[in-house]
XYZ file of C-alpha atoms in Angstrom:
329
model
C 90.942 108.769 101.955
C 89.372 105.560 100.673
C 86.909 105.333 103.554
C 85.665 108.901 103.124
C 85.260 108.336 99.374
C 83.161 105.250 100.042
C 80.992 107.034 102.613
C 80.410 109.957 100.243
C 79.544 107.637 97.357
C 77.095 105.627 99.469
C 75.421 108.799 100.784
C 75.077 110.086 97.226
C 73.627 106.755 96.112
C 71.071 106.820 98.930
C 69.960 110.335 97.990
C 69.544 109.585 94.283
C 67.720 106.357 95.098
C 65.007 108.389 96.783
C 64.907 110.913 93.924
C 64.716 108.113 91.347
C 61.782 106.526 93.130
C 59.818 109.771 93.237
C 60.395 110.443 89.547
C 59.469 106.876 88.595
C 56.204 107.202 90.517
C 55.395 110.453 88.715
C 56.218 108.933 85.308
C 54.015 105.911 86.000
C 51.203 108.207 87.092
C 51.349 110.084 83.807
C 51.280 106.831 81.809
C 48.154 105.748 83.700
C 46.666 109.232 83.200
C 46.374 109.769 86.914
C 46.673 113.469 87.769
C 49.994 114.257 89.381
C 51.584 117.394 90.709
C 54.407 119.061 88.778
C 57.782 117.510 89.525
C 58.990 120.627 91.332
C 56.197 120.180 93.902
C 56.469 116.433 94.417
C 57.121 115.826 98.112
C 60.256 113.828 98.738
C 58.554 111.803 101.467
C 60.284 109.113 103.546
C 58.009 106.532 101.896
C 59.283 107.441 98.411
C 62.861 107.583 99.639
C 62.714 104.127 101.196
C 60.913 102.767 98.131
C 63.938 103.861 96.109
C 66.256 102.157 98.562
C 64.147 98.997 98.362
C 64.388 98.959 94.566
C 68.171 99.482 94.664
C 68.586 96.803 97.336
C 66.517 94.348 95.291
C 68.721 95.027 92.257
C 71.740 94.374 94.455
C 70.229 91.119 95.728
C 69.485 89.987 92.168
C 73.046 90.715 91.033
C 74.483 88.928 94.086
C 72.481 85.765 93.384
C 73.499 85.843 89.720
C 77.149 86.310 90.704
C 77.188 83.229 92.921
C 75.900 81.014 90.094
C 78.206 82.406 87.404
C 81.431 82.425 89.447
C 80.909 78.954 90.946
C 80.406 77.381 87.506
C 83.378 79.031 85.789
C 85.994 79.297 88.558
C 88.610 77.007 86.867
C 89.083 79.463 83.986
C 89.723 82.270 86.463
C 92.360 80.193 88.287
C 94.166 79.334 85.038
C 94.052 82.981 83.955
C 95.670 84.161 87.193
C 98.494 81.604 86.903
C 99.148 82.604 83.278
C 99.234 86.322 84.082
C 101.341 85.981 87.244
C 103.979 83.965 85.384
C 106.767 85.617 83.415
C 106.751 82.720 80.949
C 103.851 81.616 78.792
C 102.088 78.314 79.416
C 99.081 76.802 77.691
C 95.751 76.414 79.441
C 95.910 72.625 79.086
C 99.418 72.421 80.534
C 98.576 74.615 83.529
C 95.332 72.751 84.243
C 96.905 69.270 83.969
C 99.898 70.253 86.094
C 97.677 71.746 88.770
C 95.351 68.740 88.870
C 98.223 66.213 88.992
C 99.934 68.057 91.814
C 96.949 69.100 93.959
C 93.807 67.406 92.636
C 90.761 68.735 90.769
C 89.746 71.052 93.607
C 92.905 73.085 92.974
C 91.099 74.552 89.948
C 88.641 76.099 92.423
C 91.297 77.768 94.570
C 90.017 80.912 96.214
C 86.373 80.358 95.217
C 85.124 80.757 98.788
C 86.853 84.090 99.358
C 85.822 85.130 95.837
C 82.156 84.752 96.713
C 82.645 86.435 100.093
C 84.058 89.492 98.332
C 82.211 89.431 95.027
C 78.638 89.112 96.287
C 78.585 92.247 98.488
C 80.709 94.285 96.058
C 78.628 93.344 92.999
C 75.428 93.856 94.993
C 76.558 97.323 96.074
C 77.705 98.081 92.517
C 74.364 97.239 90.930
C 72.344 98.831 93.720
C 74.210 102.116 93.166
C 74.166 101.735 89.365
C 70.425 101.037 89.218
C 69.597 104.008 91.446
C 71.933 106.410 89.628
C 70.829 105.356 86.160
C 67.138 105.737 86.997
C 67.666 109.163 88.562
C 69.890 110.507 85.780
C 67.759 109.203 82.897
C 64.658 110.806 84.369
C 66.218 114.111 85.427
C 69.248 114.947 83.244
C 68.803 116.042 79.597
C 71.795 114.207 78.129
C 72.330 111.264 75.735
C 71.175 108.096 77.548
C 74.366 106.124 76.929
C 76.441 108.952 78.415
C 74.346 108.732 81.581
C 74.813 104.951 81.604
C 78.601 105.445 81.417
C 78.571 107.993 84.267
C 76.407 105.708 86.412
C 78.659 102.715 85.719
C 81.862 104.612 86.562
C 80.525 106.026 89.844
C 79.002 102.711 90.896
C 82.160 100.773 90.073
C 84.261 103.104 92.202
C 82.319 101.759 95.170
C 82.235 98.143 93.985
C 85.916 97.961 93.033
C 87.070 99.367 96.370
C 84.985 96.839 98.284
C 86.381 94.061 96.093
C 90.106 94.678 96.693
C 90.781 92.796 99.983
C 89.114 89.545 98.890
C 90.481 89.828 95.341
C 93.979 90.241 96.766
C 93.633 87.095 98.897
C 92.008 85.112 96.070
C 94.701 85.835 93.509
C 97.518 85.077 95.941
C 95.895 81.735 96.781
C 95.425 80.970 93.078
C 99.070 81.828 92.387
C 100.203 79.493 95.200
C 101.507 82.246 97.490
C 99.262 81.056 100.332
C 97.873 77.554 100.939
C 94.512 78.878 102.092
C 92.449 81.762 103.381
C 93.508 81.389 107.034
C 97.220 81.679 106.295
C 96.573 84.626 103.958
C 94.607 86.458 106.646
C 97.325 85.819 109.257
C 100.067 87.063 106.930
C 98.210 90.227 105.924
C 97.063 90.957 109.483
C 100.673 90.757 110.675
C 101.522 93.562 108.233
C 98.793 95.855 109.522
C 95.355 96.976 108.247
C 96.802 98.769 105.205
C 97.951 95.399 103.830
C 94.314 94.547 103.019
C 93.938 97.640 100.814
C 97.390 98.472 99.421
C 97.465 101.602 97.320
C 98.936 99.932 94.235
C 96.398 97.098 94.290
C 93.536 99.549 94.804
C 94.621 101.702 91.853
C 95.137 98.614 89.669
C 91.658 97.341 90.577
C 90.091 100.695 89.692
C 92.123 100.892 86.461
C 90.616 97.575 85.370
C 87.116 97.693 86.842
C 86.076 101.214 85.851
C 86.664 100.762 82.083
C 85.367 97.186 82.278
C 82.108 98.288 83.913
C 81.626 101.202 81.518
C 82.370 99.073 78.426
C 80.177 96.221 79.670
C 77.144 98.339 80.537
C 77.426 100.602 77.486
C 77.579 97.552 75.212
C 74.786 95.715 77.022
C 72.419 98.684 77.292
C 73.207 99.783 73.720
C 72.564 96.328 72.239
C 69.329 95.893 74.186
C 68.229 99.365 73.087
C 68.732 98.434 69.416
C 66.919 95.116 69.921
C 64.059 96.872 71.704
C 63.652 99.261 68.778
C 63.890 96.458 66.220
C 61.387 94.175 67.970
C 59.103 96.932 69.213
C 59.030 95.190 72.588
C 61.305 94.077 75.409
C 63.782 91.433 74.087
C 63.241 87.848 75.325
C 65.586 86.516 78.045
C 67.778 84.547 75.620
C 68.361 87.707 73.562
C 69.324 89.620 76.700
C 71.781 86.863 77.564
C 73.271 87.086 74.061
C 73.683 90.847 74.515
C 75.430 90.123 77.806
C 77.842 87.668 76.170
C 78.813 90.158 73.457
C 79.186 92.914 76.050
C 81.376 90.639 78.186
C 83.643 89.861 75.238
C 84.038 93.550 74.335
C 84.811 94.599 77.918
C 87.247 91.692 78.397
C 89.277 92.476 75.280
C 89.451 96.196 76.085
C 90.634 95.693 79.658
C 92.959 92.684 79.439
C 96.165 94.770 79.710
C 94.820 96.358 82.910
C 93.828 92.917 84.192
C 97.387 91.642 83.694
C 98.731 94.644 85.623
C 96.220 94.033 88.414
C 97.250 90.381 88.707
C 100.957 91.222 88.743
C 100.407 93.950 91.344
C 98.364 91.721 93.633
C 100.702 88.733 93.383
C 103.882 90.753 93.886
C 105.580 91.266 97.242
C 107.109 94.572 96.108
C 105.241 97.861 96.427
C 106.006 99.324 93.004
C 103.514 101.516 91.174
C 101.273 100.382 88.331
C 102.946 102.679 85.781
C 106.470 101.537 86.645
C 105.305 97.905 86.469
C 103.821 98.493 83.012
C 107.055 100.122 81.823
C 109.167 97.249 83.144
C 106.908 94.615 81.578
C 106.987 96.362 78.199
C 110.802 96.568 78.273
C 111.516 93.030 79.546
C 108.630 90.921 78.230
C 107.325 92.887 75.267
C 103.773 93.939 74.368
C 102.581 90.326 74.207
C 102.774 90.183 78.017
C 99.687 92.400 78.210
C 97.660 89.830 76.257
C 98.561 87.040 78.671
C 95.568 85.133 80.034
C 93.151 86.535 77.463
C 91.955 83.085 76.281
C 90.879 81.695 79.680
C 89.565 85.138 80.604
C 87.328 85.162 77.512
C 86.232 81.580 78.207
C 85.315 82.740 81.708
C 83.802 86.153 80.994
C 81.693 85.421 77.892
C 79.530 82.633 79.385
C 79.665 84.288 82.822
C 78.339 87.558 81.394
C 75.539 85.850 79.485
C 74.574 83.765 82.504
C 74.852 86.753 84.821
C 72.519 88.964 82.799
C 70.049 86.116 82.235
C 69.882 85.377 85.965
C 70.037 89.043 86.958
C 66.955 89.898 84.902
C 65.214 86.713 86.103
C 65.867 87.560 89.759
C 64.737 91.162 89.180
C 61.463 89.860 87.738
C 61.128 87.445 90.640
C 61.633 90.314 93.087
C 59.271 92.582 91.079
C 61.946 95.218 90.469
C 61.173 97.730 87.721
C 63.734 99.500 85.561
C 64.096 102.679 83.517
C 64.680 101.438 79.965
C 66.567 103.271 77.212
C 64.251 104.220 74.361
């Protein structure tokens, strides 16, 4: 079940967080030429375990703070994207925005922002806490290509983050599409249908189908670009360069996953309980392949600056919180 999967993933993340901390301490000791015991004899003490949890939690806090800033600034593009994707007819960004503002005022462009932050902050925080812990542990302990370990860490972490994100994402997109006037009415409607209405199977699968490849593509691109810059410069890239890497990574991940994003929007804004595959087949037959590119322009306008801003603020908050990282050489 979904709940048991989440519990297992969190338990695994907690364990590797402690292992990552112990290995980081040993690595730092070697760099400082302080004698240390062989790794097989390092005691996995509660202090080391909780130090790992502290580092993962700080990474989660940094990502949560960065998320609030990025999503609040760029919410209108997300609203326009949802309306474009939910519609069976194409409409320009300017037409949708002007129609929405004339009918409901400027604040209509920020529909669902409150519930977005309620859902996004804990899910992104959990995602990056798990990702940071897994990446550190795997890079220090598993003899495999670094970018492969980044991909594995991103996929496992996003399984947790995407599942946590579904209920609030479902409410947000239905508010953006005009299905509910606000959060209260959405909660009443879903509650009347029972607890399963907050995590419908089709919406959950659609969220995973978008978020897993998005997270892997984003983090592979970001870590790979920073790795090349680090080698070229012979030092850690400056913050603006990291932000540029984030913008490129955001563009790559957005383009790769737009068809899955369209399917997620259609699934979440539909009252029927059809499967993702049958929906894709129907869309291809009735609307053509261009339907899967719907909303790509506002999504790029949202994701590119949001990704650059996110990574800039994420690294800044990590530095502020004195959180170290295992870098890719």
